[in-house]
Amino acid sequence: MLYGLDIGGTKIEMAVFEQSADKRLNPVTSWRLPTPQNDYRAFVDTITNMVLKADEISGSKGSVGIGLPGFLDADDTIVTANIPCINGSNLYGDLPIKLARPIRFENDVKAFVLSELQGGALTDMTGALGVVLGTGLAGAFALNGSLCRGRQNIAGELGHIAIAAELQQKYQLPLRECGCGLRGCVETYLAGSGLQWLCQHLGSDYQGVEALIQGVQQQEPKAQAVFAVYLDCLGHFLAQLVKIYDPDAIVLGGGLSKVQAIYAGIHQAMQPHLFSNTKPPPVLPPVFGDSSGIRGAALIGQAV
């Protein structure tokens, strides 16, 4: 059996998979528990109990892969802003001892991209780029099926690239403070909370992203005006990534990946920010949807 854990700032999800003879992962069961954000012992105990429960369900001692927001630094300590109790911890060393088995850790976005590389939207792509638009914004690039991690494991922190001066001036965008400690990070404009902020910045009375998207679907002019600005900013951002990576395709993840209006307009939004003779690559939804990240974590655990 293969176990995947998707750890977020508010919830921990555990999924149990059975691998068929043709290497497909078939889901057996899954469940969620709240994330202990400020108690390291409670955090370790929560994961331990979830894995032991999975052992009871499967009747075996499954492999464990964990996807979480952040990265492992050169000293194998966790660096994350979303879960204070594990930031700077030796979770990498403590959990394998607690569970008496090897455990693989990976950034949650890289786990998502790995899943889409193996049977998903990015299958057989030479250069594959994933961008997650959710609570935050991050990405991962894979070349010939292998994830690019970089010297310090920070490759893919795309949300902390600065907003372009062109867009800042065009839409009179202030340099917003980011949780990473920098200012003007694109995450603060393009993640879900960024889109909500953009509504307020542009004088809209929509109270949340869901209400705005509903307005876009109903072709309300004020909603379409806000969304056009967002799409222009997103198109500019993705166009810069195309210039850097030149991927065969881009797959979107996170809550905003479900917004069909993005796929309908993103090529047109990217084109003005590319070279005149350059075409945008396909921008695709994830084949495995909300389950893709946890599926990727399970695949990573299998590789121990």
Short mmCIF file of C-alpha atoms in Angstrom, two decimals:
data_model
loop_
_atom_site.label_atom_id
_atom_site.label_comp_id
_atom_site.label_asym_id
_atom_site.label_seq_id
_atom_site.Cartn_x
_atom_site.Cartn_y
_atom_site.Cartn_z
CA MET A 1 0.00 0.00 0.00
CA LEU A 2 1.06 3.58 -0.67
CA TYR A 3 0.20 6.40 1.74
CA GLY A 4 0.19 10.05 0.81
CA LEU A 5 -0.14 12.96 3.23
CA ASP A 6 -0.95 16.46 2.05
CA ILE A 7 -0.12 18.88 4.87
CA GLY A 8 -1.53 22.37 4.81
CA GLY A 9 -1.82 25.24 7.22
CA THR A 10 -5.35 24.26 8.26
CA LYS A 11 -5.73 20.54 7.51
CA ILE A 12 -3.76 17.32 7.07
CA GLU A 13 -5.19 14.86 4.55
CA MET A 14 -4.21 11.20 4.48
CA ALA A 15 -4.93 8.99 1.48
CA VAL A 16 -4.34 5.26 1.06
CA PHE A 17 -3.68 3.93 -2.44
CA GLU A 18 -3.37 0.43 -3.85
CA GLN A 19 -1.15 0.01 -6.89
CA SER A 20 -2.46 -2.20 -9.66
CA ALA A 21 -0.38 -4.44 -11.91
CA ASP A 22 -0.27 -1.69 -14.57
CA LYS A 23 1.15 0.77 -11.99
CA ARG A 24 -2.07 2.75 -11.58
CA LEU A 25 -2.85 4.13 -8.14
CA ASN A 26 -6.33 3.22 -7.00
CA PRO A 27 -7.66 5.19 -4.00
CA VAL A 28 -8.79 3.06 -1.06
CA THR A 29 -9.76 5.67 1.53
CA SER A 30 -8.90 9.17 2.73
CA TRP A 31 -9.65 11.46 5.64
CA ARG A 32 -8.66 14.82 7.10
CA LEU A 33 -7.73 16.22 10.49
CA PRO A 34 -6.98 19.81 11.61
CA THR A 35 -3.31 20.80 11.49
CA PRO A 36 -1.78 21.50 14.92
CA GLN A 37 -0.06 24.76 13.99
CA ASN A 38 1.68 25.67 17.24
CA ASP A 39 2.43 22.37 19.01
CA TYR A 40 5.23 20.30 17.48
CA ARG A 41 4.57 17.21 19.60
CA ALA A 42 0.86 17.29 18.72
CA PHE A 43 1.79 17.70 15.06
CA VAL A 44 4.08 14.65 15.08
CA ASP A 45 1.52 12.61 17.05
CA THR A 46 -1.26 13.52 14.60
CA ILE A 47 0.71 12.27 11.60
CA THR A 48 1.87 9.18 13.49
CA ASN A 49 -1.69 8.23 14.44
CA MET A 50 -2.94 8.79 10.89
CA VAL A 51 -0.26 6.51 9.47
CA LEU A 52 -0.91 3.82 12.09
CA LYS A 53 -4.62 4.01 11.33
CA ALA A 54 -3.80 3.52 7.63
CA ASP A 55 -1.75 0.43 8.59
CA GLU A 56 -4.81 -0.98 10.38
CA ILE A 57 -7.07 -0.28 7.40
CA SER A 58 -4.71 -1.75 4.83
CA GLY A 59 -3.44 -4.60 6.98
CA SER A 60 0.11 -3.72 5.97
CA LYS A 61 2.91 -1.29 6.65
CA GLY A 62 2.58 1.12 3.75
CA SER A 63 5.14 3.48 2.25
CA VAL A 64 4.77 7.11 3.31
CA GLY A 65 5.24 10.27 1.24
CA ILE A 66 4.53 13.73 2.61
CA GLY A 67 3.88 16.92 0.67
CA LEU A 68 4.00 20.15 2.62
CA PRO A 69 4.30 23.89 1.94
CA GLY A 70 7.96 24.78 2.25
CA PHE A 71 11.27 23.05 1.66
CA LEU A 72 14.15 21.28 3.36
CA ASP A 73 17.23 23.44 3.76
CA ALA A 74 20.84 22.24 3.59
CA ASP A 75 20.63 21.01 7.21
CA ASP A 76 17.48 18.95 6.54
CA THR A 77 15.31 21.30 8.60
CA ILE A 78 11.87 22.38 7.45
CA VAL A 79 11.43 25.95 6.22
CA THR A 80 7.77 27.00 6.01
CA ALA A 81 5.70 30.05 6.88
CA ASN A 82 2.34 28.24 7.09
CA ILE A 83 2.94 25.89 10.06
CA PRO A 84 4.92 27.64 12.80
CA CYS A 85 5.56 24.57 14.96
CA ILE A 86 7.53 22.72 12.27
CA ASN A 87 9.45 25.70 10.90
CA GLY A 88 13.10 24.99 11.67
CA SER A 89 12.28 21.57 13.13
CA ASN A 90 13.93 18.22 12.52
CA LEU A 91 10.69 16.64 11.31
CA TYR A 92 12.74 15.00 8.56
CA GLY A 93 14.60 12.98 11.20
CA ASP A 94 11.93 12.63 13.89
CA LEU A 95 9.06 11.10 11.91
CA PRO A 96 10.97 8.13 10.41
CA ILE A 97 12.06 7.17 13.95
CA LYS A 98 8.54 7.56 15.30
CA LEU A 99 7.02 5.46 12.51
CA ALA A 100 9.90 2.98 12.17
CA ARG A 101 10.07 3.29 8.40
CA PRO A 102 11.64 5.54 5.74
CA ILE A 103 9.65 8.65 4.81
CA ARG A 104 10.05 10.93 1.83
CA PHE A 105 9.25 14.64 2.08
CA GLU A 106 8.59 16.96 -0.84
CA ASN A 107 7.26 20.43 -1.44
CA ASP A 108 3.50 20.13 -2.00
CA VAL A 109 3.59 21.84 -5.41
CA LYS A 110 6.38 19.58 -6.63
CA ALA A 111 4.29 16.61 -5.48
CA PHE A 112 1.38 17.98 -7.51
CA VAL A 113 3.53 18.32 -10.64
CA LEU A 114 4.97 14.82 -10.17
CA SER A 115 1.44 13.43 -10.10
CA GLU A 116 0.52 15.21 -13.32
CA LEU A 117 3.74 13.96 -14.92
CA GLN A 118 2.79 10.36 -14.21
CA GLY A 119 -0.50 9.71 -15.96
CA GLY A 120 -1.84 13.26 -15.80
CA ALA A 121 -1.90 16.42 -17.91
CA LEU A 122 1.92 16.56 -18.24
CA THR A 123 2.50 12.94 -19.27
CA ASP A 124 5.25 12.56 -21.90
CA MET A 125 6.10 16.30 -21.78
CA THR A 126 9.81 17.13 -22.17
CA GLY A 127 9.52 20.46 -20.37
CA ALA A 128 6.58 20.64 -17.98
CA LEU A 129 5.56 23.54 -15.76
CA GLY A 130 3.03 23.49 -12.94
CA VAL A 131 1.62 26.63 -11.29
CA VAL A 132 -0.63 26.40 -8.24
CA LEU A 133 -3.05 29.29 -7.70
CA GLY A 134 -4.58 28.71 -4.29
CA THR A 135 -4.09 30.20 -0.86
CA GLY A 136 -0.61 31.04 -2.12
CA LEU A 137 1.19 30.81 -5.46
CA ALA A 138 4.03 28.44 -6.25
CA GLY A 139 5.26 26.31 -9.09
CA ALA A 140 7.56 23.54 -10.21
CA PHE A 141 9.37 22.71 -13.43
CA ALA A 142 10.28 19.24 -14.66
CA LEU A 143 12.68 18.38 -17.46
CA ASN A 144 12.52 14.92 -19.04
CA GLY A 145 10.30 13.74 -16.19
CA SER A 146 12.62 14.89 -13.39
CA LEU A 147 11.72 17.69 -10.98
CA CYS A 148 14.14 20.62 -10.82
CA ARG A 149 14.92 21.48 -7.19
CA GLY A 150 17.91 23.80 -7.38
CA ARG A 151 20.97 24.20 -5.18
CA GLN A 152 18.98 25.21 -2.08
CA ASN A 153 15.71 23.40 -2.82
CA ILE A 154 13.93 26.70 -3.49
CA ALA A 155 13.38 26.26 -7.25
CA GLY A 156 9.72 26.93 -7.97
CA GLU A 157 9.09 29.73 -5.44
CA LEU A 158 7.50 31.62 -8.32
CA GLY A 159 5.01 33.46 -6.16
CA HIS A 160 7.82 35.58 -4.75
CA ILE A 161 8.88 37.11 -8.02
CA ALA A 162 8.11 40.84 -7.95
CA ILE A 163 5.10 42.22 -9.80
CA ALA A 164 6.11 43.84 -13.09
CA ALA A 165 6.55 47.62 -13.12
CA GLU A 166 4.41 47.75 -16.26
CA LEU A 167 1.43 46.27 -14.38
CA GLN A 168 2.08 48.29 -11.25
CA GLN A 169 1.86 51.51 -13.22
CA LYS A 170 -0.97 50.39 -15.49
CA TYR A 171 -3.29 49.49 -12.60
CA GLN A 172 -1.77 51.70 -9.87
CA LEU A 173 -0.88 48.68 -7.76
CA PRO A 174 0.80 49.38 -4.41
CA LEU A 175 3.74 47.23 -3.36
CA ARG A 176 1.99 44.86 -0.98
CA GLU A 177 3.72 43.26 2.01
CA CYS A 178 4.16 39.50 1.60
CA GLY A 179 4.35 36.90 4.36
CA CYS A 180 7.80 35.92 3.09
CA GLY A 181 9.20 39.28 4.20
CA LEU A 182 9.48 40.79 0.71
CA ARG A 183 7.27 43.41 -0.93
CA GLY A 184 5.39 43.30 -4.23
CA CYS A 185 5.41 39.49 -4.63
CA VAL A 186 3.06 38.35 -7.40
CA GLU A 187 1.44 35.93 -4.92
CA THR A 188 -0.18 38.90 -3.18
CA TYR A 189 -1.96 39.83 -6.42
CA LEU A 190 -2.56 36.49 -8.17
CA ALA A 191 -3.33 33.96 -5.40
CA GLY A 192 -6.93 33.61 -4.21
CA SER A 193 -6.52 36.28 -1.54
CA GLY A 194 -4.81 38.48 -4.12
CA LEU A 195 -7.80 38.29 -6.44
CA GLN A 196 -10.05 39.21 -3.54
CA TRP A 197 -7.79 42.17 -2.75
CA LEU A 198 -7.85 43.19 -6.42
CA CYS A 199 -11.66 43.40 -6.24
CA GLN A 200 -11.37 45.96 -3.44
CA HIS A 201 -8.49 47.83 -5.09
CA LEU A 202 -10.55 48.31 -8.25
CA GLY A 203 -13.56 49.57 -6.30
CA SER A 204 -15.69 46.44 -6.68
CA ASP A 205 -18.22 45.46 -4.02
CA TYR A 206 -17.76 41.71 -4.50
CA GLN A 207 -17.09 40.20 -1.09
CA GLY A 208 -15.11 37.17 -2.20
CA VAL A 209 -13.61 35.25 -5.09
CA GLU A 210 -16.62 32.95 -5.40
CA ALA A 211 -18.99 35.89 -5.78
CA LEU A 212 -16.72 37.50 -8.36
CA ILE A 213 -16.45 34.33 -10.45
CA GLN A 214 -20.21 33.87 -10.30
CA GLY A 215 -20.51 37.41 -11.62
CA VAL A 216 -18.10 36.60 -14.44
CA GLN A 217 -20.16 33.54 -15.36
CA GLN A 218 -23.29 35.67 -15.42
CA GLN A 219 -21.49 38.24 -17.59
CA GLU A 220 -21.90 41.08 -15.11
CA PRO A 221 -19.89 44.03 -16.52
CA LYS A 222 -18.28 45.02 -13.20
CA ALA A 223 -17.16 41.42 -12.57
CA GLN A 224 -15.81 41.09 -16.08
CA ALA A 225 -13.86 44.35 -15.66
CA VAL A 226 -12.13 43.09 -12.49
CA PHE A 227 -11.45 39.68 -14.01
CA ALA A 228 -9.96 41.27 -17.14
CA VAL A 229 -7.35 43.01 -14.96
CA TYR A 230 -6.61 39.77 -13.12
CA LEU A 231 -6.28 37.86 -16.40
CA ASP A 232 -3.92 40.49 -17.79
CA CYS A 233 -1.72 40.22 -14.69
CA LEU A 234 -1.82 36.41 -14.77
CA GLY A 235 -1.11 36.39 -18.50
CA HIS A 236 1.90 38.65 -17.98
CA PHE A 237 3.21 36.40 -15.20
CA LEU A 238 2.81 33.18 -17.19
CA ALA A 239 4.37 34.82 -20.26
CA GLN A 240 7.49 35.61 -18.23
CA LEU A 241 7.66 31.96 -17.15
CA VAL A 242 7.37 30.89 -20.80
CA LYS A 243 10.39 33.08 -21.60
CA ILE A 244 12.35 31.40 -18.81
CA TYR A 245 11.28 27.76 -19.20
CA ASP A 246 9.70 27.48 -22.68
CA PRO A 247 7.55 24.55 -21.45
CA ASP A 248 5.57 22.15 -23.61
CA ALA A 249 2.56 22.84 -21.39
CA ILE A 250 1.51 24.53 -18.16
CA VAL A 251 -0.84 22.78 -15.74
CA LEU A 252 -2.70 24.85 -13.15
CA GLY A 253 -3.53 23.67 -9.64
CA GLY A 254 -5.20 25.11 -6.57
CA GLY A 255 -8.68 26.50 -6.14
CA LEU A 256 -8.44 28.94 -9.06
CA SER A 257 -7.58 26.09 -11.44
CA LYS A 258 -11.30 25.29 -11.39
CA VAL A 259 -12.22 28.66 -12.93
CA GLN A 260 -13.05 27.89 -16.55
CA ALA A 261 -12.86 31.56 -17.53
CA ILE A 262 -9.10 31.42 -16.97
CA TYR A 263 -8.63 28.72 -19.60
CA ALA A 264 -10.96 30.53 -21.99
CA GLY A 265 -8.95 33.76 -21.88
CA ILE A 266 -5.41 32.99 -20.80
CA HIS A 267 -3.86 32.51 -24.26
CA GLN A 268 -5.13 35.88 -25.39
CA ALA A 269 -3.90 37.40 -22.12
CA MET A 270 -0.41 35.93 -22.52
CA GLN A 271 0.17 36.82 -26.17
CA PRO A 272 0.81 40.60 -25.79
CA HIS A 273 3.57 39.85 -23.27
CA LEU A 274 5.42 37.36 -25.49
CA PHE A 275 7.61 37.89 -28.53
CA SER A 276 5.56 38.49 -31.65
CA ASN A 277 6.59 35.16 -33.19
CA THR A 278 6.09 33.13 -29.97
CA LYS A 279 2.94 31.15 -29.25
CA PRO A 280 1.70 30.44 -25.71
CA PRO A 281 1.88 26.78 -24.70
CA PRO A 282 -1.29 24.90 -23.73
CA VAL A 283 -2.55 25.86 -20.27
CA LEU A 284 -4.33 22.82 -18.82
CA PRO A 285 -6.42 21.82 -15.80
CA PRO A 286 -5.08 18.95 -13.66
CA VAL A 287 -6.29 15.48 -14.63
CA PHE A 288 -6.41 14.37 -10.98
CA GLY A 289 -7.99 17.57 -9.66
CA ASP A 290 -7.86 18.13 -5.93
CA SER A 291 -6.35 14.66 -5.42
CA SER A 292 -3.28 15.31 -7.53
CA GLY A 293 -1.03 16.63 -4.76
CA ILE A 294 -1.72 13.79 -2.37
CA ARG A 295 -1.35 11.27 -5.19
CA GLY A 296 2.06 12.80 -5.94
CA ALA A 297 3.03 12.49 -2.28
CA ALA A 298 2.17 8.78 -2.39
CA LEU A 299 4.30 8.35 -5.50
CA ILE A 300 7.20 10.10 -3.77
CA GLY A 301 6.87 7.79 -0.74
CA GLN A 302 6.99 4.77 -3.02
CA ALA A 303 10.41 5.89 -4.24
CA VAL A 304 12.08 5.36 -0.84
#
